[in-house]
C-alpha cells in the first residue's frame, strides 16, 4: 500500500519535471505560468475532494476560503502602516520583526506586514472562521448544507467587493513577492517562472501525498464511513461531528494556502476569486474527477484549469463549468472518473481479462 | 454473574404515542436475552434509546455501572456497546474489509496528523486493524469476500458483514435488531449458531427477533413488549406458556 502510493507520487513528480524540461527544450516556457496557477487551484480542489468526495459534505463556498487567504495576505502586505508608526501595537509588531519597510510602485516608502506574518495571519483567520462556521453548518445535510455554504461564499464575496480596505471592485494589486526562504520567492516575475512552477507543484505533490495517506488511514476510513452511512459510523464509535468539522477546516486551510500563494504569484487578487462561480467550478472539477478520487480530481483539475486559463473557453468560461456540473449530476451523480465507470469503459475496448487488484 | 445493562422506567413518546412506556429490565453478563413483541411494539425504539440514537422522554440506562443516558452513540460505542440495524446499514462505496476495519475505530487511535504522515506507529496499528478485521470476516465465514464492495454482497452476506463489523468493536454487549429478518430457514439456523458462538466469546447479546424458533432456541431469557410496555419477562419455556403473551403475540402468528 505505502509502496504503491510512493511510486504513484514519484511518478507525478517525474511528470512535473518532464513537463518543465520539455517546455524549456521547446522554448514554450510560457505554459508554465498557467500550470503554476492551475497547481494552486489544485490545492483547493484536493482539499474539497476529501471533504465532498470522500466525506460526503458538499461545500459551495470554498472560493470564500481561498479569497480569505488571498485577501488577508494581500491587504496586510500592501496596506501602508507608516502613519500608525507611533502606535504602540504597530511598534510592538515592528520590534518583533513582523513589519517591513519597502518602496512602493511609485517610489513611495511603505510600511507593511511581512509576507510570512501575513501568511500565518491569513491561515489563522481562515482556520478560526472555518471552525466557527463549520460547527453549526455541518449539522445540516444535503441541499441544506449546500445552501448554507453557498450563503457563506456570498457573504465573503460581498465583504471583499464592498469594503474599501479590500479594494472593492478593483481588488488589491501591487502585492509584493513572498520570500519563502532566502532565494525561494513566490512571484510572477518572468525570471522566476521555473522556480515558481516547482514551488507550486511541490506543494501539490506534498498535498497529494498527505491526502492519499490520510484516506488510507484509520481517519480516512472513518471519513468514508461517514459518507457511506453516517449513523452507522456513529455506532462504530466515530465522532462524526468532530471528524466532519476537522475535514472542513482542513480543506478550508488548503484553500486559504492556495489563495495566499496565488495572490503573491499574480501580485494581486480581485473579487472574482471569491465568486460563487469559482466555488461551483471547484465542485464541478471534484465531480468530474470522480468525487472520491484524488487522482481523478488532480488530472481534471489541471486539465480544465489549464484550458480555462489559456482562454480556450472564451467568454463561456463559467458556463463550461456550470455545464459540466449539470451533465455530471444528470448522468453520473457519483462522479465521472470512478473505478466502476473506468472499468466499464475499459471493458468496452478490451477483451475480458483478469480484474486487476487495486 | 453481574448486571451488564440496566434499564429503568425508560420511556419515549412520539407526540401522543408511547412507543416505549416505562420499561425496566436488566441484562446479565454472558447471557443471551431476547426482546419480542408484535410489529410496532417499540423494540427498535428501545434499542435506539439504549444506544443513544434517540433521546428518551424519561428513564435511565446504565451500562457496566455507568450512566450512559444522554451520551452520544459514538461515546456509548466506545464503552463497548455494539449494534446492528434492522435495515442493514453498511458503508457503501467501501469494501467488506474496510467496513469491518471501521469497526476497530474505538480500539485504535491514529489521528489526522499521523495518518497524513503515515507515521510508523500508525502503519503498525493499521496492519493490526487489518488482521483483526480479517479474523472477524473469517469468523463470519465471508473472508473470501474481503475485497468486494459491501453493498454488492447478497443480503445474507450483508447481514454477516454487519455482524463482523460490530464484533470488530470487541463489544461487551451486542444489540442485534432482527438479525434473521429476510433470511431463509437454513440461514436462520446458522445465525442462531453464530450468536451462540458470539456468546461463547464472552459477548453478552440482546436480540430483537420475530423468528420464534430462533428465539426459543438460543435465549436464556425473553422479554415481551406490547404497545411499548413490558408485559412479560421469563425463561423461554415459561414465556411460551404465558397466557397474555400467547394472546397478544403468539396468537397472531398462529395461522
Ligand atoms: N421517529 C419516529 N417518529 C414517530 N413515530 C415513530 C418513530 N419511530 C417509531 N415510531 C413509532 O413507534 C412505534 C414503535 O416503533 P418501533 O420501530 O420501535 O417498533 P418495532 O417493535 O421495532 O416494530 P417492528 O417489529 O415492525 O420492527 C411504532 O408505532 C412506530 O410507528
Ligand atoms: Mg423494529
XYZ file of C-alpha atoms and ligand atoms in Angstrom:
645
model
C 0.000 0.000 0.000
C 2.561 2.522 1.189
C 4.889 1.389 -1.573
C 2.235 1.857 -4.237
C 1.499 5.387 -3.078
C 5.195 6.254 -3.014
C 5.530 5.043 -6.604
C 2.462 6.956 -7.756
C 3.604 10.173 -6.134
C 7.129 9.735 -7.529
C 5.588 9.288 -10.964
C 3.696 12.532 -10.503
C 6.960 14.237 -9.578
C 8.607 12.761 -12.658
C 5.828 14.073 -14.892
C 6.133 17.505 -13.296
C 9.863 17.553 -14.024
C 9.379 16.168 -17.529
C 6.905 18.914 -18.388
C 9.312 21.587 -17.245
C 12.203 20.044 -19.185
C 10.007 19.696 -22.257
C 8.791 23.288 -22.163
C 12.299 24.630 -21.703
C 13.645 22.426 -24.535
C 10.902 23.535 -26.908
C 11.004 27.164 -25.890
C 7.432 27.103 -24.620
C 8.164 28.114 -21.054
C 5.166 30.434 -21.074
C 2.946 27.400 -20.470
C 4.499 27.130 -17.020
C 2.603 30.226 -15.911
C -0.803 28.629 -16.385
C 0.479 25.335 -14.999
C 1.640 27.147 -11.881
C -1.718 28.826 -11.429
C -3.517 25.540 -12.073
C -1.389 23.919 -9.389
C -2.570 26.423 -6.799
C -6.195 25.850 -7.741
C -5.483 22.148 -7.349
C -4.817 22.672 -3.653
C -8.379 23.910 -3.236
C -9.707 21.046 -5.324
C -7.798 18.313 -3.494
C -8.975 19.565 -0.113
C -12.531 19.753 -1.408
C -12.222 16.219 -2.776
C -11.604 14.928 0.721
C -14.456 16.973 2.169
C -17.007 16.386 -0.556
C -15.909 13.291 -2.433
C -14.782 11.125 0.448
C -16.652 12.517 3.442
C -19.786 13.428 1.512
C -20.098 17.000 2.801
C -20.671 19.441 -0.037
C -19.377 22.986 0.096
C -20.290 25.618 -2.472
C -18.346 28.175 -0.511
C -14.733 27.186 -0.880
C -13.888 30.121 -3.112
C -14.671 32.091 0.039
C -11.839 30.407 1.944
C -9.476 30.840 -0.998
C -10.371 34.525 -1.071
C -9.938 34.885 2.690
C -6.397 33.599 2.400
C -5.592 35.728 -0.625
C -7.261 38.922 0.548
C -5.964 38.927 4.105
C -2.462 38.300 2.912
C -2.766 40.909 0.145
C -4.217 43.513 2.459
C -1.615 43.036 5.178
C 1.320 43.082 2.786
C 0.115 46.195 0.912
C -1.709 48.345 3.452
C 0.647 51.138 4.406
C 1.134 51.451 8.153
C 3.546 54.399 8.078
C 1.013 56.801 9.598
C 0.495 54.475 12.569
C 4.187 54.202 13.280
C 3.769 55.764 16.719
C 1.013 53.392 17.710
C 2.340 51.074 20.398
C 0.831 47.960 18.795
C 2.499 48.728 15.478
C 5.701 49.438 17.369
C 5.459 46.068 19.037
C 4.897 44.290 15.710
C 7.843 46.176 14.296
C 10.124 45.205 17.137
C 9.082 41.571 16.631
C 10.269 41.814 13.046
C 6.790 41.348 11.622
C 6.877 44.584 9.664
C 8.963 45.547 6.691
C 9.751 48.845 5.009
C 9.773 48.778 1.264
C 9.481 51.020 -1.716
C 6.140 51.026 -3.482
C 5.376 51.169 -7.203
C 5.626 54.973 -7.241
C 8.817 55.201 -5.246
C 6.943 55.908 -2.037
C 8.010 54.393 1.268
C 5.657 51.773 2.639
C 5.492 50.040 5.976
C 3.794 46.640 5.612
C 3.391 43.365 7.394
C 5.950 40.835 6.169
C 4.567 38.157 3.804
C 5.345 35.373 6.271
C 3.484 37.087 9.095
C 0.623 37.897 6.712
C 0.526 34.278 5.565
C 0.284 33.000 9.118
C -2.367 35.575 9.973
C -4.396 34.636 6.885
C -4.268 30.947 7.721
C -5.099 31.569 11.369
C -8.140 33.695 10.499
C -9.346 31.132 7.959
C -8.882 28.366 10.497
C -10.956 30.178 13.087
C -13.684 31.222 10.658
C -13.933 27.715 9.192
C -14.167 26.314 12.695
C -16.895 28.732 13.749
C -18.891 28.351 10.513
C -18.376 24.602 10.245
C -19.656 23.794 13.731
C -23.280 24.751 13.124
C -23.367 24.370 9.338
C -22.142 20.777 9.222
C -25.148 19.701 11.255
C -27.041 20.240 8.014
C -27.218 17.626 5.299
C -27.617 17.508 1.537
C -29.002 20.594 -0.120
C -29.396 22.419 3.193
C -25.645 22.182 3.638
C -25.169 23.238 0.024
C -27.313 26.324 0.553
C -25.626 27.280 3.811
C -22.125 27.064 2.318
C -23.336 28.943 -0.737
C -24.567 31.683 1.558
C -21.208 31.782 3.306
C -19.449 32.214 -0.047
C -21.826 35.014 -0.929
C -21.076 36.818 2.320
C -17.335 36.686 1.691
C -17.876 37.888 -1.867
C -19.952 40.796 -0.630
C -17.413 41.732 2.013
C -14.436 41.785 -0.321
C -16.243 43.553 -3.129
C -17.772 46.230 -0.923
C -15.038 47.025 1.584
C -12.569 49.820 0.769
C -9.725 48.116 2.632
C -10.103 45.165 0.230
C -10.170 47.409 -2.820
C -13.870 46.984 -3.598
C -14.455 46.036 -7.249
C -10.789 46.558 -8.161
C -9.424 44.134 -5.612
C -5.889 44.569 -4.325
C -2.881 44.890 -6.572
C 0.839 45.522 -6.275
C 1.088 42.656 -3.795
C 4.796 42.068 -3.145
C 6.580 38.749 -3.762
C 6.652 36.234 -0.886
C 10.141 35.119 0.029
C 9.606 31.644 1.467
C 13.288 31.034 2.090
C 16.292 33.039 1.033
C 16.336 32.668 -2.738
C 12.976 30.938 -2.941
C 10.423 33.556 -3.875
C 6.767 33.287 -4.848
C 6.485 35.856 -7.589
C 5.146 36.264 -11.101
C 8.487 37.668 -12.237
C 9.311 36.035 -15.603
C 12.848 35.315 -14.444
C 11.468 33.199 -11.606
C 8.973 31.283 -13.714
C 10.661 27.910 -13.442
C 11.296 28.061 -9.712
C 7.707 29.165 -9.141
C 6.452 26.257 -11.169
C 8.361 23.965 -8.846
C 7.148 25.718 -5.708
C 3.524 25.309 -6.770
C 3.860 21.730 -7.921
C 5.973 20.851 -4.910
C 3.015 21.935 -2.796
C 0.636 19.853 -4.907
C 2.851 16.783 -4.631
C 3.192 17.189 -0.871
C -0.540 17.740 -0.509
C -1.302 14.732 -2.684
C 0.992 12.562 -0.608
C -0.551 13.697 2.666
C -4.113 13.241 1.477
C -3.502 9.848 -0.133
C -2.016 8.723 3.155
C -4.912 10.186 5.081
C -7.534 8.402 3.012
C -5.715 5.129 3.548
C -5.621 5.546 7.308
C -7.916 4.982 10.239
C -9.214 8.531 9.940
C -9.719 8.169 6.176
C -11.813 5.063 6.657
C -13.874 6.854 9.281
C -14.446 9.726 6.841
C -15.581 7.391 4.087
C -17.798 5.659 6.630
C -19.470 8.992 7.386
C -20.229 9.277 3.681
C -21.372 5.659 3.497
C -23.784 5.677 6.440
C -23.364 8.420 8.988
C -25.450 6.895 11.777
C -23.732 3.520 11.426
C -20.361 5.302 11.630
C -21.518 6.694 14.958
C -22.408 3.210 16.160
C -18.818 2.186 15.371
C -17.568 4.901 17.683
C -16.726 7.551 15.096
C -17.264 11.052 16.440
C -18.914 12.113 13.212
C -19.468 15.760 14.111
C -15.845 16.219 15.103
C -14.457 14.465 12.038
C -16.647 16.415 9.646
C -15.576 19.648 11.280
C -11.890 18.765 11.121
C -12.071 17.879 7.437
C -13.983 21.057 6.741
C -11.312 23.125 8.492
C -8.527 21.176 6.781
C -9.972 21.798 3.337
C -10.581 25.457 4.171
C -6.953 25.840 5.202
C -5.786 24.192 1.966
C -7.917 26.681 0.043
C -6.505 29.597 2.039
C -2.905 28.473 1.450
C -3.674 28.339 -2.267
C -5.197 31.809 -2.047
C -2.143 33.291 -0.345
C 0.341 31.771 -2.778
C -1.589 32.548 -5.943
C -2.147 36.121 -4.790
C 1.586 36.674 -4.363
C 2.206 34.931 -7.677
C -0.315 37.112 -9.506
C 0.715 40.158 -7.441
C -2.953 40.768 -6.723
C -6.434 39.407 -6.190
C -9.897 40.525 -7.251
C -13.461 39.781 -6.150
C -13.998 37.206 -8.906
C -11.829 34.817 -6.884
C -14.494 34.882 -4.175
C -17.409 34.460 -6.542
C -19.937 31.673 -6.441
C -18.872 30.715 -9.962
C -15.423 29.881 -8.637
C -16.929 27.694 -5.917
C -19.073 25.933 -8.489
C -16.040 25.409 -10.657
C -14.259 23.623 -7.793
C -17.291 21.442 -7.143
C -17.609 20.624 -10.859
C -13.984 19.540 -11.032
C -14.293 17.323 -7.959
C -17.376 15.762 -9.539
C -15.893 15.179 -12.958
C -12.758 13.852 -11.284
C -14.811 11.049 -9.744
C -15.832 12.548 -6.371
C -13.915 10.159 -4.124
C -10.882 10.117 -6.368
C -7.862 12.297 -5.606
C -6.059 11.324 -8.806
C -9.120 11.996 -10.934
C -9.507 15.408 -9.313
C -5.842 16.156 -9.941
C -5.974 15.213 -13.609
C -9.242 17.013 -14.282
C -8.208 19.990 -12.181
C -5.018 20.665 -14.059
C -6.576 19.887 -17.456
C -9.667 22.093 -17.120
C -7.963 24.936 -15.271
C -5.179 24.975 -17.812
C -7.638 25.195 -20.698
C -9.604 27.851 -18.863
C -6.537 29.952 -18.045
C -5.286 29.679 -21.634
C -8.644 31.101 -22.655
C -9.880 28.120 -24.624
C -13.390 28.509 -23.240
C -13.531 32.157 -24.239
C -16.413 34.060 -22.756
C -18.159 30.760 -21.980
C -15.600 30.053 -19.255
C -18.027 29.902 -16.325
C -20.727 28.326 -18.472
C -18.428 25.417 -19.308
C -18.051 24.526 -15.640
C -21.740 25.002 -14.945
C -22.465 22.755 -17.912
C -20.052 20.107 -16.686
C -21.784 20.091 -13.329
C -25.237 19.678 -14.874
C -24.104 16.828 -17.108
C -22.359 15.007 -14.269
C -25.323 15.361 -11.938
C -27.610 14.012 -14.656
C -25.563 11.101 -15.887
C -23.002 10.221 -13.228
C -24.038 11.795 -9.924
C -21.395 9.753 -8.113
C -18.697 11.315 -10.260
C -17.293 10.536 -13.666
C -13.814 9.128 -13.131
C -14.715 6.267 -10.838
C -13.261 2.819 -10.757
C -16.576 1.266 -11.752
C -17.037 3.653 -14.657
C -13.426 3.290 -15.741
C -13.660 -0.490 -15.716
C -16.850 -0.339 -17.742
C -15.151 1.965 -20.228
C -12.041 -0.188 -20.454
C -14.302 -3.197 -20.793
C -15.777 -1.659 -23.929
C -12.404 -1.664 -25.616
C -10.508 -4.537 -24.060
C -11.020 -8.264 -24.183
C -12.201 -9.649 -20.872
C -9.203 -10.010 -18.612
C -8.435 -10.785 -15.030
C -9.563 -7.969 -12.761
C -6.543 -6.118 -11.524
C -6.089 -5.886 -7.797
C -6.396 -2.254 -6.868
C -22.842 -13.113 37.134
C -23.257 -9.398 37.282
C -25.638 -6.991 35.661
C -24.190 -5.549 32.450
C -27.087 -3.405 31.307
C -29.753 -1.905 33.463
C -32.768 -0.038 32.131
C -35.145 1.742 34.487
C -38.516 3.289 33.681
C -37.400 4.090 30.158
C -39.962 5.919 28.046
C -40.077 7.505 24.653
C -43.106 9.312 23.346
C -43.661 10.396 19.756
C -46.312 13.045 20.167
C -49.153 11.193 21.848
C -47.743 7.778 21.010
C -45.925 5.969 23.791
C -43.518 3.935 21.672
C -41.664 2.813 24.784
C -43.535 3.145 28.033
C -41.939 2.776 31.473
C -39.806 -0.226 30.563
C -37.423 -1.637 33.168
C -35.200 -4.673 32.796
C -31.629 -5.790 33.142
C -29.260 -7.990 31.173
C -26.881 -10.334 32.959
C -23.325 -10.551 31.771
C -22.808 -13.534 29.464
C -26.488 -14.017 28.702
C -28.474 -14.038 25.501
C -31.631 -12.094 26.091
C -34.378 -11.699 23.525
C -36.925 -8.924 23.137
C -40.039 -9.943 21.269
C -43.336 -8.284 20.526
C -45.699 -7.525 17.658
C -44.854 -5.041 14.936
C -44.724 -1.524 16.290
C -44.322 -2.729 19.883
C -41.335 -0.410 20.369
C -38.447 -2.876 20.125
C -36.341 -0.856 17.679
C -37.125 2.328 19.557
C -35.895 0.639 22.740
C -32.605 -0.240 21.008
C -32.274 3.312 19.709
C -32.735 4.628 23.236
C -30.119 2.294 24.697
C -27.538 3.009 22.004
C -28.048 6.759 22.100
C -29.749 7.264 18.741
C -32.860 8.724 20.276
C -33.162 10.807 23.413
C -35.557 9.321 25.921
C -38.571 11.087 27.331
C -37.758 9.756 30.786
C -35.894 6.950 32.468
C -32.360 5.753 32.967
C -29.912 3.419 31.234
C -26.729 2.205 32.814
C -24.107 0.079 31.138
C -21.305 -1.577 33.096
C -22.268 0.515 36.077
C -22.101 3.812 34.182
C -24.964 6.077 33.346
C -25.000 6.163 29.529
C -28.241 8.003 29.316
C -27.720 11.300 27.377
C -24.466 10.041 25.902
C -23.947 10.162 22.134
C -23.873 6.948 20.068
C -20.123 7.191 19.467
C -19.449 7.545 23.188
C -21.630 4.564 24.004
C -19.906 2.509 21.296
C -16.540 3.419 22.780
C -17.684 1.977 26.114
C -18.162 -1.382 24.410
C -21.714 -1.441 23.143
C -22.028 -2.701 19.563
C -25.154 -2.880 17.473
C -26.617 -3.864 14.137
C -29.604 -2.301 12.431
C -32.971 -3.717 11.471
C -32.324 -2.390 7.976
C -28.706 -3.248 7.249
C -26.569 -0.095 7.378
C -23.265 -0.799 5.647
C -20.810 1.821 4.435
C -21.474 1.918 0.724
C -18.553 2.617 -1.531
C -16.241 0.662 0.776
C -15.036 -2.914 0.572
C -16.226 -5.532 3.029
C -12.833 -5.471 4.717
C -12.814 -1.678 5.013
C -16.266 -1.848 6.584
C -15.007 -4.159 9.278
C -11.843 -2.113 9.732
C -14.022 0.863 10.677
C -15.320 -1.394 13.450
C -11.846 -1.175 15.024
C -12.168 2.581 15.338
C -12.599 2.673 19.096
C -9.773 0.180 19.572
C -7.214 2.285 17.728
C -6.021 5.836 17.980
C -4.094 7.186 14.949
C -5.291 10.718 14.247
C -5.252 13.096 11.283
C -1.606 14.016 11.543
C -0.128 10.565 11.987
C -2.414 9.340 9.223
C -1.327 12.044 6.791
C 2.324 11.480 7.553
C 1.894 7.678 7.582
C 3.977 7.553 10.757
C 5.367 4.119 11.649
C 3.139 3.635 14.691
C 0.057 4.475 12.637
C 1.043 1.993 9.946
C 1.746 -0.692 12.522
C -1.625 -0.036 14.089
C -3.241 -0.210 10.658
C -1.743 -3.624 9.978
C -3.114 -4.875 13.286
C -6.532 -3.430 12.420
C -6.459 -5.201 9.074
C -5.513 -8.532 10.632
C -8.171 -8.301 13.277
C -10.787 -7.326 10.693
C -9.825 -10.329 8.556
C -10.288 -12.550 11.602
C -13.812 -11.253 12.068
C -14.585 -11.872 8.396
C -13.278 -15.400 8.829
C -15.354 -15.846 11.964
C -18.433 -14.934 9.944
C -17.308 -17.144 7.057
C -17.029 -14.352 4.483
C -13.267 -13.841 4.364
C -13.191 -14.616 0.651
C -15.369 -11.542 0.048
C -12.982 -9.146 1.796
C -12.332 -7.025 -1.301
C -15.895 -6.989 -2.576
C -17.830 -3.757 -2.367
C -20.017 -4.163 0.702
C -23.303 -3.202 -0.861
C -22.855 -5.558 -3.793
C -22.938 -8.579 -1.464
C -26.035 -10.766 -1.187
C -28.489 -9.862 1.551
C -27.376 -12.691 3.825
C -23.731 -11.776 3.326
C -24.518 -8.155 4.121
C -26.053 -9.228 7.422
C -22.966 -11.312 8.189
C -20.762 -8.383 7.307
C -22.685 -6.051 9.565
C -22.203 -8.533 12.379
C -18.471 -8.860 11.648
C -18.195 -5.078 11.778
C -19.966 -4.915 15.142
C -17.760 -7.713 16.505
C -14.613 -5.878 15.450
C -15.514 -3.337 18.114
C -14.923 -6.052 20.731
C -18.223 -5.213 22.347
C -19.172 -6.237 25.872
C -22.776 -6.056 24.792
C -24.152 -6.563 21.317
C -27.620 -5.356 20.302
C -28.981 -7.255 17.305
C -32.136 -5.920 15.695
C -33.791 -8.779 13.795
C -30.595 -10.444 12.564
C -32.611 -13.189 10.841
C -35.132 -10.961 9.070
C -35.190 -11.734 5.372
C -33.107 -14.886 5.734
C -34.265 -18.358 4.738
C -34.700 -21.191 7.234
C -31.249 -22.613 6.708
C -29.580 -19.215 7.119
C -31.686 -18.514 10.206
C -30.393 -21.669 11.881
C -26.855 -20.574 11.018
C -27.450 -17.156 12.552
C -28.556 -18.932 15.729
C -25.340 -20.934 15.828
C -23.301 -17.792 15.177
C -24.986 -15.934 18.016
C -24.174 -18.786 20.393
C -20.577 -18.704 19.227
C -20.515 -14.968 19.846
C -21.846 -15.524 23.358
C -19.152 -18.149 23.894
C -16.584 -15.489 23.053
C -17.805 -13.678 26.145
C -20.105 -11.189 24.442
C -23.468 -10.552 26.034
C -26.269 -10.422 23.470
C -29.552 -8.558 23.475
C -31.578 -9.534 20.443
C -34.835 -8.440 18.864
C -36.250 -11.198 16.705
C -39.537 -12.303 15.211
C -38.454 -15.865 14.438
C -39.788 -17.782 17.436
C -37.824 -20.966 16.902
C -34.626 -18.947 16.851
C -35.586 -17.011 19.973
C -36.628 -20.115 21.906
C -33.541 -21.980 20.806
C -30.841 -19.508 21.813
C -32.190 -17.248 24.558
C -31.597 -17.528 28.249
C -34.361 -15.076 28.897
C -37.140 -13.456 26.886
C -38.822 -10.119 27.426
C -42.121 -9.306 25.709
C -43.162 -5.812 24.666
C -46.622 -4.797 23.594
C -47.629 -1.223 22.812
C -44.418 -0.021 24.381
C -44.956 -1.812 27.679
C -43.211 -4.808 29.119
C -45.851 -7.476 29.597
C -43.663 -10.437 30.487
C -40.086 -11.413 31.201
C -39.122 -15.021 31.808
C -37.348 -18.130 30.563
C -38.279 -19.189 27.021
C -40.408 -22.149 28.084
C -42.350 -20.109 30.591
C -42.911 -17.364 28.021
C -44.410 -19.894 25.623
C -46.901 -20.838 28.299
C -47.675 -17.309 29.429
C -51.317 -16.678 28.567
C -51.076 -12.962 27.996
C -48.095 -13.389 25.718
C -49.857 -16.029 23.729
C -52.833 -13.719 23.418
C -51.045 -10.537 22.276
C -48.260 -12.023 20.337
C -48.006 -15.719 19.634
C -51.712 -15.921 18.946
C -51.351 -13.614 15.967
C -48.760 -15.802 14.334
C -50.804 -18.984 14.652
C -52.049 -19.026 11.066
N -39.225 8.593 14.566
C -40.483 8.242 14.843
N -41.477 9.166 14.825
C -42.750 8.819 15.113
N -43.140 7.601 15.432
C -42.213 6.625 15.478
C -40.839 6.897 15.166
N -40.128 5.749 15.283
C -41.028 4.804 15.633
N -42.266 5.324 15.759
C -43.476 4.582 16.156
O -43.206 3.974 17.382
C -43.777 2.698 17.425
C -42.720 1.664 17.716
O -41.882 1.527 16.604
P -40.638 0.532 16.563
O -39.957 0.693 15.282
O -39.846 0.696 17.792
O -41.398 -0.878 16.598
P -40.784 -2.344 16.486
O -41.221 -3.062 17.662
O -39.312 -2.281 16.219
O -41.558 -2.867 15.222
P -41.086 -3.898 14.070
O -41.266 -5.249 14.625
O -42.032 -3.602 12.961
O -39.682 -3.559 13.726
C -44.465 2.475 16.089
O -45.823 2.780 16.234
C -43.787 3.466 15.195
O -44.653 3.877 14.174
Mg -38.108 -2.850 14.709
